[in-house]
Coordinates of C-alpha atoms in Angstrom, one line a residue:
Chain A
X1 CA 27.7 -12.2 17.0
X2 CA 26.6 -8.6 16.1
X3 CA 23.2 -7.4 17.2
X4 CA 20.5 -8.5 14.8
X5 CA 22.6 -11.2 13.2
X6 CA 20.6 -14.5 13.1
X7 CA 23.2 -16.6 11.1
X8 CA 26.9 -16.0 11.3
X9 CA 29.3 -18.1 9.2
X10 CA 33.1 -17.6 9.5
X11 CA 35.7 -19.4 7.5
X12 CA 33.5 -22.4 7.0
X13 CA 35.1 -25.2 5.0
X14 CA 34.1 -28.7 4.1
X15 CA 36.3 -31.3 2.5
X16 CA 35.0 -34.6 1.3
X17 CA 37.2 -37.6 1.1
X18 CA 36.7 -40.6 -1.1
X19 CA 38.7 -43.6 -2.4
X20 CA 39.9 -44.6 1.1
X21 CA 40.5 -41.0 2.0
X22 CA 43.1 -40.5 -0.7
X23 CA 41.0 -38.3 -3.0
X24 CA 39.8 -35.0 -1.5
X25 CA 37.3 -32.5 -2.8
X26 CA 36.7 -29.1 -1.1
X27 CA 33.0 -28.5 -1.6
X28 CA 33.0 -25.3 0.6
X29 CA 36.2 -23.3 0.9
X30 CA 36.3 -21.0 3.9
X31 CA 33.2 -19.0 3.3
X32 CA 32.0 -16.1 5.5
X33 CA 28.6 -14.3 5.5
X34 CA 25.9 -13.3 7.8
X35 CA 22.1 -13.2 7.8
X36 CA 20.2 -10.4 9.6
X37 CA 17.0 -10.6 11.6
X38 CA 13.8 -10.5 9.6
X39 CA 15.4 -10.5 6.1
X40 CA 15.0 -12.9 3.2
X41 CA 18.5 -14.0 2.3
X42 CA 19.1 -15.6 -1.0
X43 CA 22.0 -18.0 -1.2
X44 CA 22.6 -18.2 -5.0
X45 CA 24.8 -20.3 -7.1
X46 CA 24.9 -22.7 -10.0
X47 CA 24.4 -26.4 -9.5
X48 CA 27.3 -28.0 -7.6
X49 CA 28.5 -24.6 -6.2
X50 CA 28.2 -25.7 -2.6
X51 CA 24.8 -24.3 -1.6
X52 CA 23.4 -27.5 -0.3
X53 CA 26.6 -28.5 1.4
X54 CA 26.6 -25.1 3.2
X55 CA 23.0 -25.7 4.3
X56 CA 23.8 -29.2 5.5
X57 CA 26.6 -27.7 7.6
X58 CA 24.2 -25.2 9.1
X59 CA 21.7 -28.0 9.9
X60 CA 24.4 -30.1 11.5
X61 CA 24.0 -32.9 9.0
X62 CA 27.7 -32.8 8.0
X63 CA 30.6 -31.7 10.2
X64 CA 32.8 -28.8 9.0
X65 CA 36.5 -29.4 8.2
X66 CA 37.3 -25.8 9.4
X67 CA 35.6 -22.6 10.5
X68 CA 32.5 -22.0 12.5
X69 CA 28.8 -21.3 12.1
X70 CA 26.2 -20.1 14.5
X71 CA 22.4 -19.7 14.3
X72 CA 20.7 -17.5 16.9
X73 CA 24.1 -17.3 18.7
X74 CA 24.4 -21.1 19.1
X75 CA 27.0 -23.3 17.5
X76 CA 25.3 -25.4 14.8
X77 CA 26.6 -28.6 16.5
X78 CA 24.1 -27.9 19.4
X79 CA 20.6 -29.3 19.4
X80 CA 18.2 -27.5 21.7
X81 CA 18.2 -24.2 19.8
X82 CA 16.7 -26.1 16.8
X83 CA 13.2 -25.7 18.3
X84 CA 13.5 -22.1 16.8
X85 CA 14.7 -23.3 13.4
X86 CA 12.8 -24.7 10.4
X87 CA 14.3 -26.6 7.5
X88 CA 13.0 -27.7 4.1
X89 CA 15.6 -29.9 2.3
X90 CA 15.7 -30.1 -1.5
X91 CA 13.2 -32.8 -2.7
X92 CA 12.2 -33.8 0.8
X93 CA 11.4 -37.4 1.7
X94 CA 9.1 -38.5 4.5
X95 CA 7.8 -41.7 6.0
X96 CA 5.4 -42.9 3.3
X97 CA 3.4 -45.1 5.7
X98 CA 2.1 -42.0 7.6
X99 CA -0.7 -39.7 6.7
X100 CA -0.3 -35.9 6.3
X101 CA -1.7 -35.3 9.7
X102 CA 0.4 -38.0 11.3
X103 CA 3.7 -36.8 9.9
X104 CA 3.0 -33.2 11.0
X105 CA 2.1 -34.5 14.5
X106 CA 5.3 -36.5 14.5
X107 CA 7.4 -33.4 13.7
X108 CA 5.5 -31.2 16.1
X109 CA 6.2 -33.7 19.0
X110 CA 9.8 -33.9 17.9
X111 CA 10.0 -30.1 18.0
X112 CA 8.7 -29.9 21.5
X113 CA 5.3 -28.4 20.6
X114 CA 3.1 -28.9 23.8
X115 CA 0.7 -31.8 23.4
X116 CA -2.5 -29.7 23.8
X117 CA -1.3 -27.4 20.9
X118 CA -0.3 -30.2 18.4
X119 CA -3.7 -30.8 16.9
X120 CA -4.3 -27.0 16.4
X121 CA -0.9 -26.5 14.8
X122 CA -1.3 -29.4 12.5
X123 CA -4.7 -28.3 11.3
X124 CA -3.4 -24.7 10.9
X125 CA -0.4 -25.8 8.8
X126 CA -2.5 -28.2 6.7
X127 CA -4.8 -25.3 5.8
X128 CA -1.8 -23.0 5.2
X129 CA -0.3 -25.3 2.6
X130 CA -3.7 -26.3 1.1
X131 CA -3.6 -29.9 2.2
X132 CA -6.5 -30.1 4.6
X133 CA -8.5 -32.3 2.1
X134 CA -5.6 -34.8 1.9
X135 CA -4.6 -34.8 5.6
X136 CA -5.8 -38.4 6.1
X137 CA -4.2 -39.9 3.0
X138 CA -0.9 -41.8 3.3
X139 CA 2.1 -39.9 1.9
X140 CA 2.8 -42.6 -0.6
X141 CA -0.2 -41.4 -2.5
X142 CA 1.0 -37.7 -2.6
X143 CA 2.3 -36.0 -5.7
X144 CA 5.7 -34.3 -5.7
X145 CA 4.1 -30.9 -5.3
X146 CA 2.0 -32.1 -2.3
X147 CA 5.2 -33.6 -0.7
X148 CA 6.9 -30.2 -1.1
X149 CA 3.9 -28.6 0.7
X150 CA 4.3 -31.2 3.5
X151 CA 7.9 -30.2 3.6
X152 CA 7.0 -26.6 4.1
X153 CA 4.5 -27.4 6.7
X154 CA 6.9 -29.6 8.8
X155 CA 9.4 -26.8 8.6
X156 CA 6.9 -24.4 10.2
X157 CA 4.9 -26.6 12.4
X158 CA 6.8 -25.5 15.6
X159 CA 6.5 -21.8 14.6
X160 CA 10.3 -21.2 14.2
X161 CA 11.9 -17.8 14.1
X162 CA 14.3 -18.6 11.3
X163 CA 13.5 -20.9 8.3
X164 CA 16.0 -22.5 5.9
X165 CA 14.7 -23.5 2.5
X166 CA 16.8 -25.5 0.0
X167 CA 15.5 -25.0 -3.5
X168 CA 11.9 -24.5 -2.4
X169 CA 10.5 -24.1 -5.9
X170 CA 12.2 -27.3 -7.2
X171 CA 10.0 -29.4 -9.3
X172 CA 6.9 -27.2 -8.8
X173 CA 4.5 -26.0 -11.5
X174 CA 4.0 -22.3 -12.0
X175 CA 1.0 -22.2 -9.5
X176 CA 3.0 -24.1 -6.9
X177 CA 5.9 -21.7 -7.3
X178 CA 3.6 -18.8 -6.9
X179 CA 2.2 -20.3 -3.7
X180 CA 5.6 -20.9 -2.3
X181 CA 6.6 -17.3 -3.1
X182 CA 3.5 -16.0 -1.4
X183 CA 4.3 -18.2 1.6
X184 CA 7.9 -16.9 1.8
X185 CA 6.5 -13.3 1.7
X186 CA 4.0 -14.2 4.4
X187 CA 6.8 -15.5 6.6
X188 CA 8.7 -12.3 6.0
X189 CA 5.6 -10.4 7.0
X190 CA 5.4 -12.2 10.3
X191 CA 9.0 -11.1 11.1
X192 CA 10.6 -14.5 10.4
X193 CA 14.1 -14.7 9.0
X194 CA 14.2 -16.7 5.8
X195 CA 17.4 -18.3 4.3
X196 CA 16.7 -19.5 0.8
X197 CA 19.0 -21.6 -1.4
X198 CA 18.2 -21.2 -5.1
X199 CA 19.7 -20.9 -8.5
X200 CA 16.6 -19.2 -9.9
X201 CA 17.5 -15.5 -10.2
X202 CA 14.0 -14.3 -10.8
X203 CA 12.9 -15.7 -7.4
X204 CA 15.8 -13.9 -5.8
X205 CA 14.9 -10.6 -7.3
X206 CA 11.3 -11.0 -6.4
X207 CA 11.8 -12.1 -2.8
X208 CA 15.2 -11.5 -1.3
X209 CA 16.5 -8.5 0.7
X210 CA 20.1 -9.6 0.4
X211 CA 22.0 -12.1 -1.6
X212 CA 25.3 -14.0 -1.5
X213 CA 26.6 -15.7 -4.7
X214 CA 28.6 -18.8 -4.2
X215 CA 30.6 -20.4 -7.0
X216 CA 32.8 -23.5 -6.7
X217 CA 32.7 -23.3 -2.9
X218 CA 33.6 -19.7 -2.5
X219 CA 31.5 -16.6 -1.9
X220 CA 31.9 -14.2 -4.9
X221 CA 29.5 -11.5 -3.9
X222 CA 27.4 -10.6 -0.9
X223 CA 25.2 -7.6 -0.7
X224 CA 21.6 -6.1 -0.7
X225 CA 19.4 -6.9 -3.6
X226 CA 18.3 -3.3 -3.9
X227 CA 21.6 -2.4 -5.4
X228 CA 20.7 -4.5 -8.4
X229 CA 17.1 -3.4 -8.7
X230 CA 18.0 0.3 -8.8
X231 CA 20.8 -0.2 -11.1
X232 CA 20.7 1.7 -14.5
X233 CA 21.7 -1.5 -16.3
X234 CA 18.3 -3.2 -16.1
X235 CA 17.1 -4.5 -19.5
X236 CA 13.8 -5.8 -21.0
X237 CA 12.9 -8.1 -23.9
X238 CA 10.1 -6.6 -26.1
X239 CA 8.4 -9.0 -28.5
X240 CA 6.3 -7.5 -31.3
X241 CA 4.1 -9.0 -34.1
X242 CA 2.8 -7.6 -37.4
X243 CA 5.8 -5.4 -37.8
X244 CA 6.0 -3.7 -41.3
X245 CA 9.3 -3.5 -43.1
X246 CA 9.4 0.2 -42.6
X247 CA 8.8 -0.1 -38.8
X248 CA 11.3 -2.8 -38.5
X249 CA 14.0 -0.7 -40.2
X250 CA 13.1 2.2 -37.9
X251 CA 13.3 0.1 -34.7
X252 CA 16.5 -1.5 -35.8
X253 CA 18.1 1.9 -36.5
X254 CA 17.1 3.4 -33.2
X255 CA 17.1 0.6 -30.7
X256 CA 19.7 -1.8 -32.0
X257 CA 19.6 -5.1 -33.7
X258 CA 16.2 -6.7 -34.2
X259 CA 16.0 -10.5 -34.0
X260 CA 13.3 -12.5 -35.7
X261 CA 11.3 -15.3 -34.1
X262 CA 8.8 -16.8 -36.6
X263 CA 6.2 -14.1 -37.2
X264 CA 7.5 -12.2 -34.2
X265 CA 10.5 -9.8 -33.8
X266 CA 12.3 -9.2 -30.6
X267 CA 14.2 -6.3 -29.2
X268 CA 16.6 -6.2 -26.2
X269 CA 16.4 -2.6 -24.8
X270 CA 17.2 -0.7 -21.6
X271 CA 14.3 -0.7 -19.2
X272 CA 14.2 3.2 -19.3
X273 CA 13.5 3.0 -23.1
X274 CA 10.5 0.7 -23.0
X275 CA 8.0 3.5 -23.1
X276 CA 9.5 5.0 -26.3
X277 CA 9.9 1.6 -27.9
X278 CA 6.3 0.7 -27.3
X279 CA 5.1 4.1 -28.5
X280 CA 7.0 3.7 -31.8
X281 CA 5.7 0.2 -32.3
X282 CA 2.1 1.1 -31.7
X283 CA 2.4 4.1 -33.9
X284 CA 3.6 1.7 -36.6
X285 CA 0.5 -0.5 -36.0
X286 CA 2.5 -3.4 -34.6
X287 CA 1.1 -5.7 -31.9
X288 CA 2.9 -5.9 -28.6
X289 CA 3.2 -9.6 -27.7
X290 CA 5.2 -9.4 -24.5
X291 CA 7.5 -7.2 -22.4
X292 CA 9.8 -9.2 -20.1
X293 CA 12.1 -7.4 -17.6
X294 CA 15.5 -9.0 -17.3
X295 CA 17.4 -8.8 -14.1
X296 CA 20.4 -7.8 -16.1
X297 CA 22.5 -6.6 -13.3
X298 CA 22.0 -9.6 -10.9
X299 CA 22.2 -11.9 -13.9
X300 CA 25.4 -10.2 -15.1
X301 CA 27.0 -10.2 -11.7
X302 CA 26.0 -13.9 -11.3
X303 CA 27.4 -14.8 -14.7
X304 CA 30.6 -12.9 -14.2
X305 CA 31.0 -14.5 -10.8
X306 CA 30.5 -17.9 -12.4
X307 CA 33.0 -17.1 -15.1
X308 CA 35.5 -15.8 -12.5
X309 CA 34.9 -19.0 -10.5
X310 CA 35.7 -21.0 -13.5
X311 CA 39.2 -19.7 -13.7
X312 CA 40.1 -20.4 -10.1
X313 CA 38.7 -22.0 -6.9
X314 CA 38.0 -25.5 -5.7
X315 CA 35.8 -28.2 -7.2
X316 CA 32.1 -28.8 -6.4
X317 CA 30.8 -31.4 -4.1
X318 CA 31.4 -35.1 -4.9
Chain B
X1 CA 21.8 -34.1 28.1
X2 CA 19.6 -36.9 26.6
X3 CA 15.9 -36.0 26.3
X4 CA 13.5 -39.0 26.9
X5 CA 10.8 -37.2 24.9
X6 CA 12.7 -37.3 21.6
X7 CA 13.6 -40.9 22.2
X8 CA 10.0 -41.8 23.0
X9 CA 8.7 -40.0 19.8
X10 CA 11.2 -41.9 17.6
X11 CA 10.5 -45.2 19.3
X12 CA 6.7 -44.9 19.0
X13 CA 7.1 -44.1 15.3
X14 CA 9.4 -47.1 14.8
X15 CA 6.8 -49.3 16.3
X16 CA 4.1 -47.7 14.1
X17 CA 6.2 -48.4 11.0
X18 CA 6.5 -52.1 12.0
X19 CA 2.8 -52.4 12.7
X20 CA 2.1 -51.1 9.2
X21 CA 4.6 -53.4 7.5
X22 CA 3.2 -56.4 5.7
X23 CA 6.6 -58.2 5.7
X24 CA 6.6 -58.5 9.4
X25 CA 3.1 -59.9 9.5
X26 CA 4.2 -62.5 6.9
X27 CA 7.2 -63.5 9.1
X28 CA 5.0 -63.6 12.2
X29 CA 2.5 -65.8 10.4
X30 CA 5.1 -68.3 9.4
X31 CA 6.5 -68.3 13.0
X32 CA 3.1 -69.1 14.4
X33 CA 2.5 -71.7 11.7
X34 CA 5.8 -73.4 12.6
X35 CA 4.8 -73.4 16.3
X36 CA 1.5 -75.1 15.3
X37 CA 3.4 -77.6 13.1
X38 CA 4.9 -79.0 16.3
X39 CA 1.5 -80.7 16.8
X40 CA 1.9 -82.6 13.5
X41 CA 5.5 -83.5 14.3
X42 CA 4.6 -84.8 17.7
X43 CA 2.2 -87.2 16.1
X44 CA 5.1 -89.0 14.5
X45 CA 6.2 -90.4 17.9
X46 CA 4.5 -92.2 20.7
X47 CA 7.0 -91.1 23.4
X48 CA 7.6 -87.5 24.7
X49 CA 5.1 -86.0 22.3
X50 CA 4.6 -82.9 24.4
X51 CA 8.4 -82.4 24.7
X52 CA 8.8 -82.5 20.9
X53 CA 5.9 -80.1 20.5
X54 CA 7.4 -77.6 22.9
X55 CA 10.9 -78.1 21.6
X56 CA 9.8 -77.2 18.1
X57 CA 7.8 -74.3 19.4
X58 CA 10.7 -72.8 21.4
X59 CA 13.1 -73.3 18.5
X60 CA 10.7 -71.6 16.2
X61 CA 10.3 -68.6 18.5
X62 CA 14.0 -68.1 19.0
X63 CA 14.8 -68.6 15.3
X64 CA 12.1 -66.4 13.9
X65 CA 12.7 -63.8 16.6
X66 CA 16.3 -63.6 15.5
X67 CA 15.4 -63.6 11.8
X68 CA 13.0 -60.7 12.4
X69 CA 15.5 -58.8 14.5
X70 CA 18.2 -59.2 11.9
X71 CA 15.9 -58.5 8.9
X72 CA 14.5 -55.3 10.3
X73 CA 17.5 -54.2 12.3
X74 CA 20.0 -54.2 9.5
X75 CA 18.2 -51.4 7.7
X76 CA 17.1 -49.5 10.8
X77 CA 19.5 -46.5 10.4
X78 CA 20.7 -47.1 6.9
X79 CA 17.2 -46.8 5.4
X80 CA 16.7 -43.4 7.1
X81 CA 20.0 -42.1 5.6
X82 CA 19.4 -43.6 2.2
X83 CA 15.9 -42.2 1.9
X84 CA 17.0 -38.9 3.4
X85 CA 14.2 -39.0 6.0
X86 CA 16.9 -38.3 8.5
X87 CA 17.5 -34.7 7.1
X88 CA 14.2 -33.3 8.5
X89 CA 14.4 -35.3 11.7
X90 CA 17.9 -34.1 12.7
X91 CA 17.0 -30.5 11.9
X92 CA 14.6 -30.7 14.8
X93 CA 15.8 -30.4 18.5
X94 CA 16.9 -34.1 18.7
X95 CA 20.4 -35.3 18.9
X96 CA 21.9 -38.1 16.9
X97 CA 22.2 -40.1 20.1
X98 CA 18.5 -39.7 20.9
X99 CA 17.6 -40.6 17.4
X100 CA 19.6 -43.8 17.4
X101 CA 18.4 -44.9 20.9
X102 CA 14.8 -44.1 19.8
X103 CA 15.2 -46.3 16.8
X104 CA 16.8 -49.1 18.8
X105 CA 14.2 -49.1 21.6
X106 CA 11.4 -48.9 19.0
X107 CA 12.7 -52.0 17.2
X108 CA 13.2 -53.9 20.5
X109 CA 9.6 -53.0 21.6
X110 CA 8.4 -54.3 18.2
X111 CA 10.4 -57.5 18.5
X112 CA 9.1 -58.0 22.0
X113 CA 5.5 -57.5 21.0
X114 CA 6.0 -60.2 18.3
X115 CA 7.7 -62.4 20.9
X116 CA 4.6 -62.1 23.1
X117 CA 2.4 -63.0 20.1
X118 CA 4.6 -66.1 19.4
X119 CA 4.6 -66.9 23.1
X120 CA 0.8 -66.8 23.2
X121 CA 0.6 -69.1 20.2
X122 CA 3.1 -71.5 22.0
X123 CA 1.0 -71.5 25.2
X124 CA -2.2 -72.1 23.2
X125 CA -0.7 -75.0 21.3
X126 CA 0.8 -76.5 24.5
X127 CA -2.5 -76.2 26.3
X128 CA -4.4 -77.8 23.4
X129 CA -1.9 -80.7 23.4
X130 CA -2.0 -81.0 27.1
X131 CA 1.8 -80.2 27.5
X132 CA 2.9 -78.8 30.9
X133 CA 3.4 -75.1 31.1
X134 CA 6.1 -74.6 33.7
X135 CA 7.6 -71.4 35.0
X136 CA 10.9 -72.4 33.3
X137 CA 9.2 -71.8 30.0
X138 CA 8.4 -68.3 31.1
X139 CA 12.0 -67.8 32.1
X140 CA 13.2 -69.2 28.7
X141 CA 11.0 -66.8 26.8
X142 CA 12.2 -63.9 29.1
X143 CA 15.8 -64.6 28.4
X144 CA 15.0 -65.1 24.6
X145 CA 13.8 -61.5 24.8
X146 CA 17.1 -60.3 26.2
X147 CA 19.0 -62.2 23.5
X148 CA 16.9 -60.5 20.8
X149 CA 17.7 -57.1 22.4
X150 CA 21.4 -58.0 22.0
X151 CA 20.9 -59.0 18.4
X152 CA 19.1 -55.8 17.6
X153 CA 22.0 -53.9 19.2
X154 CA 24.4 -55.6 16.9
X155 CA 22.2 -54.9 13.9
X156 CA 21.8 -51.2 15.0
X157 CA 25.6 -50.8 15.3
X158 CA 26.2 -52.2 11.9
X159 CA 23.3 -50.3 10.3
X160 CA 24.8 -47.1 11.7
X161 CA 27.8 -47.2 9.3
X162 CA 27.4 -49.9 6.6
X163 CA 25.0 -51.2 4.0
X164 CA 22.1 -53.6 4.9
X165 CA 23.9 -56.4 3.0
X166 CA 27.1 -56.2 5.0
X167 CA 25.1 -55.5 8.2
X168 CA 23.1 -58.7 7.6
X169 CA 26.4 -60.6 7.0
X170 CA 28.0 -59.3 10.2
X171 CA 25.0 -59.7 12.4
X172 CA 24.2 -63.2 11.2
X173 CA 27.8 -64.2 11.6
X174 CA 27.9 -62.9 15.1
X175 CA 24.6 -64.6 15.9
X176 CA 26.1 -68.0 14.8
X177 CA 29.4 -67.3 16.6
X178 CA 27.5 -66.1 19.7
X179 CA 26.0 -69.6 20.0
X180 CA 29.3 -71.3 19.4
X181 CA 31.5 -69.1 21.7
X182 CA 31.1 -71.5 24.7
X183 CA 32.3 -74.4 22.5
X184 CA 35.2 -72.3 21.4
X185 CA 36.1 -71.6 25.1
X186 CA 35.8 -75.2 26.0
X187 CA 37.9 -76.3 23.1
X188 CA 40.6 -73.9 24.1
X189 CA 40.5 -75.1 27.7
X190 CA 41.1 -78.6 26.6
X191 CA 44.1 -77.7 24.4
X192 CA 47.7 -78.3 25.6
X193 CA 48.9 -75.3 23.7
X194 CA 49.0 -72.1 25.8
X195 CA 48.6 -69.9 22.7
X196 CA 45.4 -71.6 21.6
X197 CA 44.0 -71.4 25.1
X198 CA 44.8 -67.6 25.2
X199 CA 43.3 -67.0 21.8
X200 CA 40.2 -69.1 22.6
X201 CA 39.7 -67.2 25.9
X202 CA 40.2 -63.8 24.2
X203 CA 37.7 -64.7 21.5
X204 CA 35.2 -65.9 24.1
X205 CA 35.5 -62.6 26.0
X206 CA 34.9 -60.5 22.9
X207 CA 32.3 -62.5 21.2
X208 CA 28.8 -62.5 22.6
X209 CA 27.8 -65.6 24.6
X210 CA 24.3 -66.0 23.4
X211 CA 24.0 -69.4 25.0
X212 CA 23.7 -67.5 28.4
X213 CA 20.2 -66.7 27.3
X214 CA 19.3 -70.2 26.2
X215 CA 17.1 -72.0 28.8
X216 CA 15.5 -74.4 26.4
X217 CA 16.8 -77.6 28.1
X218 CA 15.7 -76.4 31.5
X219 CA 12.3 -75.4 30.1
X220 CA 11.7 -78.7 28.3
X221 CA 12.9 -80.9 31.2
X222 CA 11.6 -78.6 34.0
X223 CA 15.1 -78.4 35.5
X224 CA 15.7 -75.9 38.3
X225 CA 17.0 -72.5 37.2
X226 CA 18.7 -70.3 39.8
X227 CA 17.9 -66.7 40.3
X228 CA 21.7 -66.1 40.2
X229 CA 21.9 -67.6 36.7
X230 CA 19.0 -65.5 35.4
X231 CA 20.3 -62.3 37.1
X232 CA 23.8 -62.8 35.6
X233 CA 22.3 -63.3 32.1
X234 CA 20.2 -60.1 32.5
X235 CA 23.3 -58.1 33.6
X236 CA 25.4 -59.6 30.8
X237 CA 22.7 -58.7 28.2
X238 CA 22.2 -55.2 29.5
X239 CA 26.0 -54.6 29.6
X240 CA 26.5 -56.0 26.1
X241 CA 23.6 -53.9 24.7
X242 CA 25.0 -50.8 26.5
X243 CA 28.5 -51.3 25.1
X244 CA 27.2 -51.9 21.5
X245 CA 24.9 -48.9 21.6
X246 CA 27.7 -46.6 23.0
X247 CA 29.9 -47.7 20.1
X248 CA 27.0 -47.2 17.7
X249 CA 26.4 -43.6 19.0
X250 CA 30.1 -42.8 18.6
X251 CA 30.2 -44.1 15.0
X252 CA 26.9 -42.4 14.1
X253 CA 27.8 -39.1 15.7
X254 CA 30.9 -38.8 13.4
X255 CA 29.0 -39.5 10.2
X256 CA 28.3 -37.0 7.4
X257 CA 25.0 -37.3 5.7
X258 CA 25.9 -36.3 2.2

């Protein structure tokens, strides 16, 4: 393991067998990547690409067919080092007969938090995830968003140095997603390493330092997110209202095809040109409805990786 | 190395789950009801009333104890995998072996707590009816506890790799066979055919001999029970549980949680 590497994956493969072992599906096909200390690493891919299978391999929930993986220098088959690891599975499930406080106490004890510190950690984590008011209610009464927060809290209750999150924004409303984003940034600020499985590119752009794109079980790209963000290819969608015919013709001629959406018109322009577009629109007495940056480069790399993966490579998980 | 702390945390939580389960209270209620019913049954006869009362009571304890052990045991591990609660647990510093042993010991503790409650009901009914409370009854209840630990070990093994339905089928089948294995051995011994004798002996060696834990006759008739007999039964039970749990750990350790 190189200095500063928290996670190292080399030639990791997983084959699932079904139908009495006669049918085989290779969900992960000899992938290699590394995660460095203190970074937020985005593991990106479409549904069924092998993201969750990879995470389960890292968590020791499934055994690899080939290859190796280490976390903090320990083989993932070991147990003791997990006191430094936090894990949030996708759509987490918990013992419904326990209360929020009880479940966090249970995980704290399992993680080896000293008895005298358990109460303090539980209360801190409940406050962190905004569940202090519901700490004494049984989990069967919790909403999906509240369970996701319990999931985050249990992943952090033992103050791990590296945290693995599988689709952490899954099923959350916009406020919940924002809170999780803030939490991830807070963990980053505390120097923790975060590994995040997701298929939401905007989250990746907003949060991650580096990214790996996995398609059909194979890594198609791995690199720093900054390369995308400083790319010249970034685009933005500009939506305008009250556009006169004269202005529409001018915008169309200068900035490319104008598309209509009810009373609104939309332009897809380079990010560098936004200022000029808006100036022309406002001069023409149009109303600016919205300006939405598009992660064109990450999106385009992602899409081209998915398209390439469609031509070759193994199948997704069973 | 196995950590007792992880095992204790999982065990304690398994007991807590049982304590909060209404189904177990219902089963326990019916068990206590059946023990009490012995009073009614004993009024149907003028002779040996106390013996009938205690016979029904001990039978109820053994039967309901086994029913509860099978009913809860068959889903013990499967439920954790199916509901995916195992994902977050195994991501903590606890091995699969510790998890499985914790679940097993937690369920055994639960079943033994229920055995104590049923035993207390039995003692109360016997006392009210004026039936003798001999030390053999205590030994019979003690060995019933060991038998239940063996049944839970079977249920845990099956629950580690198959569905509750199949686990129930296998465990119940072995429970019934376990009480017939001595008859099978005796049947083989009486046969003139060497092959039959060999098969019967082999089956007896593999199948559990649950009658080793049955001291009902000695308890009801206050017959002497040797320490040697009890010691052998305890050793046999411990060895059988150990072997079943070792097998369960091997099976469980190789599983993928998809």
